[in-house]
Structures are given as C-alpha cells and as structure tokens.
Amino acid sequence: MSYLEKETAQQDANVSIYFEDHGSGQPIILIHGWPLSGAQWEYQVPVLIDAGYRVITYDRRGFGRSSRPYNGYDYNTMASDLHDLIEQLDLDNVILAGFSMAGGELAQYVDTYGTSKIDKLIFISSIAPYLLKTDDNPNGAPDEVFKGMEDNVRKDRAGFLKGFGNGFVNYEDNKDRISQGQLDYNFQIAAGASPKGSLDCINAFGRTDLRKALDKIDVPTLFIHGDADNIVPIEPSSKQGHEIVKDSKLEIIKDAPHGLYVTHKEELNQILLDFIK
C-alpha cells in the first residue's frame, strides 16, 4: 500500500491519500467518480499497463482507503491533493483521465497549476464544465436535482445509493453487460465512503462552474460520453466542454450509460488507447 501524507491547517490534522502505482513508461493517472474509489478502474488498469504505460490510481479524500476528514470536499482542495501526488511521485508528461466528478479535478488542476506537467487530458462521462442550470447555462440541471440528492443522502444514504447504482449503468438495458455481482460490488464501495464526503461532493460536482478553467486547457484533450447517460446530461458537460476546449475531440459511445467504464469497457479501452498513442 502507498499513501500520500498531507499536512493540513484544518482541525482534521493530516490527510492520507491512498494510491496504487503499477507498470512503467509514460504515467497515466486515473481518477474515479462519485461515490466510488480507485477500484473502479479494474478493467482499464491492466490494458493500459500491457500497452506500456505506468498507471496510477488513487482514492479521493473521503473515499476508498484514503482518510475521511470532515472538510475539504471542494475542487480547490481535491485538485491540491492531485497536485501533491504528482509532486511526491516526481511525475512529468502526465496523462490525466477523470471519470464523472473527477472531470472537476482535471479542470481545477489546470486552472490552478497549469499544464507544464501534463501531456494529455481525458474527460470520461465528465461533469465538466458546468452541470447547474442558470440563465447562461440553460442546458444544465435545475438545482432541485442536486438538493434532492443531498436530501436523500442525509435521510437514507444506503437506500439512495442502491437505486442510484441501477441508474448509473441503466441496468434494465444492460443486464447482458453487467452482473448483479458487479452492482453489489459498486454499492459496497459507495456505501463504504465517508457520509460527509459523499454529501459535500454533490455540491462540488453539481454547482461548480468550470467553464473558465476549461478555457485555459492547451494540451490535447478528449471527451468521452455515452449517448444513453441518464446521470450526467451530455449537453452541459462533454458537448459544452468540447466546444470550449480548442482542438479537443469528442467520442460518443452509442447506447452507453454513465458507468460505461464497466458496461462498455472494450469500447472505452480502445478509445483510450487510440488517443494516448
């Protein structure tokens, strides 16, 4: 096991970020979605290692085997965690791939730290740049959606996550692609996360405007999204991100749900390899 140890100025004292580092070659950091952990990348890690890459996964603070502080679930702090991991491992020429809410870490990292250490960026089913519906973001989701999620997490987190897991993969449409065992495993990971972290991250991914951050991206960038994603609508996220990031690419996977990393893993893995090579 490997941990990034962070000293903080908060009452939570030090924070440990769990990570795994395998393979050799150009480094790729895979950042997981909400409310999962780095374990979500089980079907991508070996493919990337076999293709000659050094693959690093980590658990966001509050999730998986990382510390569970009471605070710090905002993109500035979470991008700082990513930055500190890159610095501790002395990485350069890094490929960053973020799934779902992790698109926020990618965007905030670029906004705060620039791209001097970054080779490519990959947004997968990403929330970036802005999910909230506002006057100048008409394709976003109403705030009631995120308030409802927050209320459900407060009242019955486990019950909410159980139903959310089915919608995450459009289970009724993808029973031939994902087993009940995989659904149960996803639920186990999600239920094991920090309740406070799970709650606070909804505000981060639901209400953070990252449009100006994406406008700073100046490295090759790929957006990947499923056209059957019922969790993160494609219009305010990947399609808008593709429009903002100059010379970026957009790959839409037909019939793929939000959790395409497991339901459409072969298609996703091939798109990843084609882009990073």
XYZ file of C-alpha atoms in Angstrom:
277
model
C 0.000 0.000 0.000
C 1.166 3.536 -0.735
C -0.070 6.768 0.790
C 0.408 10.457 0.123
C 0.641 12.164 3.529
C -0.654 15.736 3.635
C -0.385 18.238 6.448
C -3.456 20.452 6.718
C -4.346 23.618 8.571
C -7.763 22.227 9.412
C -8.892 20.539 12.599
C -8.757 17.206 10.796
C -4.960 17.144 11.139
C -3.111 15.166 8.487
C -4.809 13.555 5.492
C -3.574 10.371 3.810
C -4.380 9.707 0.166
C -4.189 6.032 -0.829
C -2.756 5.298 -4.273
C -1.527 2.394 -6.367
C 1.331 2.710 -8.874
C 1.952 -0.080 -11.388
C 3.746 -0.550 -14.694
C 6.396 1.562 -16.362
C 6.531 4.144 -19.119
C 4.597 7.377 -19.535
C 2.431 7.946 -16.426
C -1.354 7.909 -16.576
C -3.359 8.956 -13.523
C -6.925 7.604 -13.423
C -9.293 9.499 -11.109
C -12.538 7.872 -10.014
C -16.095 9.131 -9.893
C -18.635 9.667 -7.116
C -19.255 7.767 -4.894
C -16.668 5.135 -5.820
C -12.910 4.656 -5.390
C -9.862 3.858 -7.492
C -11.122 0.272 -7.573
C -13.494 1.313 -10.371
C -10.607 1.116 -12.865
C -10.194 -2.672 -12.573
C -10.866 -3.201 -16.284
C -8.703 -0.326 -17.543
C -5.507 -0.679 -15.475
C -4.198 -3.973 -16.943
C -4.996 -2.905 -20.507
C -3.010 0.307 -20.103
C -0.108 -1.426 -18.358
C 0.061 -4.045 -21.125
C 0.177 -1.191 -23.643
C 3.346 0.104 -21.983
C 2.143 2.753 -19.554
C 2.727 3.450 -15.873
C -0.759 3.535 -14.344
C -1.540 5.330 -11.102
C -4.925 5.221 -9.390
C -5.863 6.877 -6.125
C -8.811 7.206 -3.770
C -10.192 10.724 -3.393
C -10.187 12.000 0.198
C -13.200 10.528 1.995
C -13.444 7.543 -0.342
C -11.868 4.096 -0.554
C -8.821 3.702 1.656
C -7.971 7.394 1.943
C -8.537 9.479 5.078
C -12.067 10.632 5.871
C -11.694 14.249 7.010
C -14.837 16.208 7.839
C -13.967 19.023 5.429
C -12.116 19.656 2.177
C -14.583 18.283 -0.367
C -14.268 21.182 -2.785
C -12.408 21.196 -6.090
C -9.654 23.534 -4.918
C -8.706 21.118 -2.138
C -9.162 17.999 -4.248
C -7.042 19.452 -7.065
C -4.409 20.205 -4.427
C -4.436 16.515 -3.489
C -3.828 15.599 -7.138
C -1.047 18.184 -7.422
C 0.663 16.853 -4.294
C 0.505 13.302 -5.650
C 2.145 14.401 -8.910
C 4.832 16.246 -6.939
C 5.502 13.388 -4.498
C 5.950 10.909 -7.348
C 8.013 13.466 -9.317
C 5.886 12.921 -12.418
C 6.177 14.720 -15.737
C 4.494 14.338 -19.138
C 1.394 13.008 -17.345
C -1.848 11.858 -18.941
C -4.793 12.671 -16.657
C -8.072 10.782 -17.078
C -11.034 11.691 -14.910
C -14.413 9.966 -14.726
C -17.632 11.808 -13.856
C -16.978 14.196 -10.931
C -13.226 13.757 -11.481
C -13.552 15.987 -14.525
C -13.675 18.734 -11.943
C -10.256 17.813 -10.575
C -8.808 17.909 -14.089
C -10.282 21.334 -14.801
C -9.377 22.830 -11.428
C -5.865 21.392 -11.623
C -5.268 23.180 -14.934
C -6.835 26.380 -13.602
C -4.588 26.390 -10.510
C -1.369 24.691 -11.589
C -1.268 24.966 -15.374
C -0.254 22.255 -17.826
C 3.556 22.227 -17.588
C 3.473 18.642 -16.271
C 0.515 17.485 -18.360
C 0.666 15.805 -21.768
C -2.989 14.991 -22.383
C -6.378 15.238 -20.652
C -9.269 12.765 -20.910
C -12.746 13.566 -19.567
C -14.918 10.428 -19.275
C -18.667 10.823 -18.588
C -17.478 14.068 -17.039
C -19.467 16.698 -15.160
C -17.214 19.443 -16.535
C -17.665 22.222 -17.298
C -20.975 23.055 -15.551
C -23.996 20.960 -14.621
C -26.167 23.575 -12.902
C -28.916 25.237 -14.936
C -28.537 29.014 -14.925
C -29.540 31.828 -17.233
C -26.267 31.465 -19.150
C -26.189 27.658 -18.863
C -29.715 26.709 -19.999
C -28.937 23.040 -20.730
C -27.899 22.308 -17.148
C -29.916 20.520 -14.471
C -32.141 22.517 -12.085
C -30.769 22.990 -8.576
C -33.675 20.904 -7.275
C -31.917 17.841 -8.714
C -28.879 18.359 -6.504
C -30.967 19.387 -3.496
C -32.890 16.148 -3.910
C -29.679 14.134 -3.972
C -28.453 15.902 -0.848
C -31.749 15.299 0.970
C -31.677 11.611 0.057
C -28.082 11.207 1.240
C -28.993 12.866 4.552
C -32.137 10.774 5.078
C -31.170 7.327 3.752
C -27.761 7.273 2.112
C -27.606 3.492 1.642
C -31.101 3.300 0.203
C -30.414 6.153 -2.184
C -27.116 4.642 -3.343
C -28.823 1.324 -4.053
C -31.187 2.915 -6.550
C -28.542 5.281 -7.876
C -26.350 2.294 -8.728
C -29.002 0.846 -11.041
C -29.403 4.144 -12.873
C -25.637 4.542 -13.036
C -25.442 1.688 -15.540
C -29.006 1.678 -16.949
C -29.271 -1.805 -15.515
C -32.542 -2.810 -17.175
C -30.994 -2.088 -20.588
C -27.591 -3.607 -19.850
C -28.230 -6.854 -17.993
C -26.214 -8.646 -20.661
C -23.255 -6.338 -19.977
C -23.154 -6.109 -16.178
C -23.891 -8.646 -13.464
C -25.790 -8.256 -10.229
C -22.494 -9.081 -8.543
C -20.861 -6.018 -10.111
C -23.773 -3.873 -8.981
C -23.406 -5.221 -5.453
C -19.670 -4.531 -5.553
C -20.253 -0.939 -6.688
C -22.742 -0.488 -3.855
C -20.275 -1.890 -1.344
C -17.651 0.644 -2.427
C -20.137 3.528 -2.412
C -21.652 2.663 0.965
C -18.171 2.487 2.492
C -17.386 6.117 1.660
C -17.483 8.980 4.155
C -21.097 10.124 4.643
C -19.950 13.753 4.938
C -17.685 13.449 1.912
C -20.474 11.830 -0.092
C -22.789 14.701 0.802
C -20.375 17.576 0.226
C -19.184 16.263 -3.137
C -22.696 16.735 -4.532
C -22.275 20.479 -4.110
C -18.857 20.323 -5.752
C -19.857 18.424 -8.880
C -23.344 19.907 -9.132
C -22.692 23.601 -8.636
C -19.062 24.379 -9.568
C -18.682 26.459 -12.724
C -15.546 25.233 -14.516
C -16.077 26.939 -17.862
C -13.253 29.452 -17.403
C -10.987 26.648 -16.172
C -11.577 24.616 -19.334
C -10.828 27.662 -21.418
C -7.246 27.507 -20.095
C -6.598 23.997 -21.416
C -3.827 24.000 -24.035
C -2.945 20.297 -24.342
C -4.594 17.543 -26.436
C -7.950 16.799 -24.826
C -10.573 14.093 -25.320
C -14.159 13.995 -24.083
C -15.883 10.591 -23.948
C -19.582 10.231 -23.166
C -22.369 7.725 -23.625
C -25.454 8.842 -25.538
C -27.642 6.983 -23.005
C -26.141 8.673 -19.915
C -29.068 9.351 -17.564
C -26.880 10.645 -14.723
C -24.810 13.390 -16.363
C -26.525 15.047 -19.334
C -24.157 15.374 -22.266
C -25.139 18.898 -23.372
C -23.808 20.972 -20.421
C -20.911 18.587 -19.860
C -18.951 16.872 -22.626
C -20.543 18.672 -25.580
C -20.063 22.072 -23.970
C -16.552 21.131 -22.861
C -15.674 20.079 -26.390
C -16.881 23.451 -27.657
C -14.787 25.329 -25.083
C -11.505 23.408 -25.386
C -9.839 24.324 -28.654
C -8.986 21.389 -30.953
C -10.435 18.867 -28.486
C -12.035 15.607 -29.571
C -15.441 14.218 -28.628
C -16.182 10.476 -28.752
C -19.791 9.438 -28.140
C -20.364 5.755 -27.373
C -23.713 4.552 -28.687
C -26.176 3.226 -26.092
C -23.603 3.638 -23.304
C -24.800 4.701 -19.825
C -22.936 6.817 -17.297
C -20.954 3.855 -15.956
C -19.566 2.944 -19.365
C -16.181 2.061 -17.853
C -17.713 -1.299 -16.938
C -20.698 -1.765 -19.291
C -18.785 -0.693 -22.419
C -15.245 -1.342 -21.242
C -13.971 -2.747 -24.549
C -15.186 0.295 -26.478
C -13.829 2.691 -23.845
C -10.455 0.966 -23.628
C -9.973 1.101 -27.374
C -10.816 4.807 -27.490
C -8.348 5.456 -24.678
C -5.552 3.560 -26.410
C -6.198 5.230 -29.752
C -5.996 8.669 -28.175
C -2.956 8.247 -25.922
C -0.902 6.519 -28.622
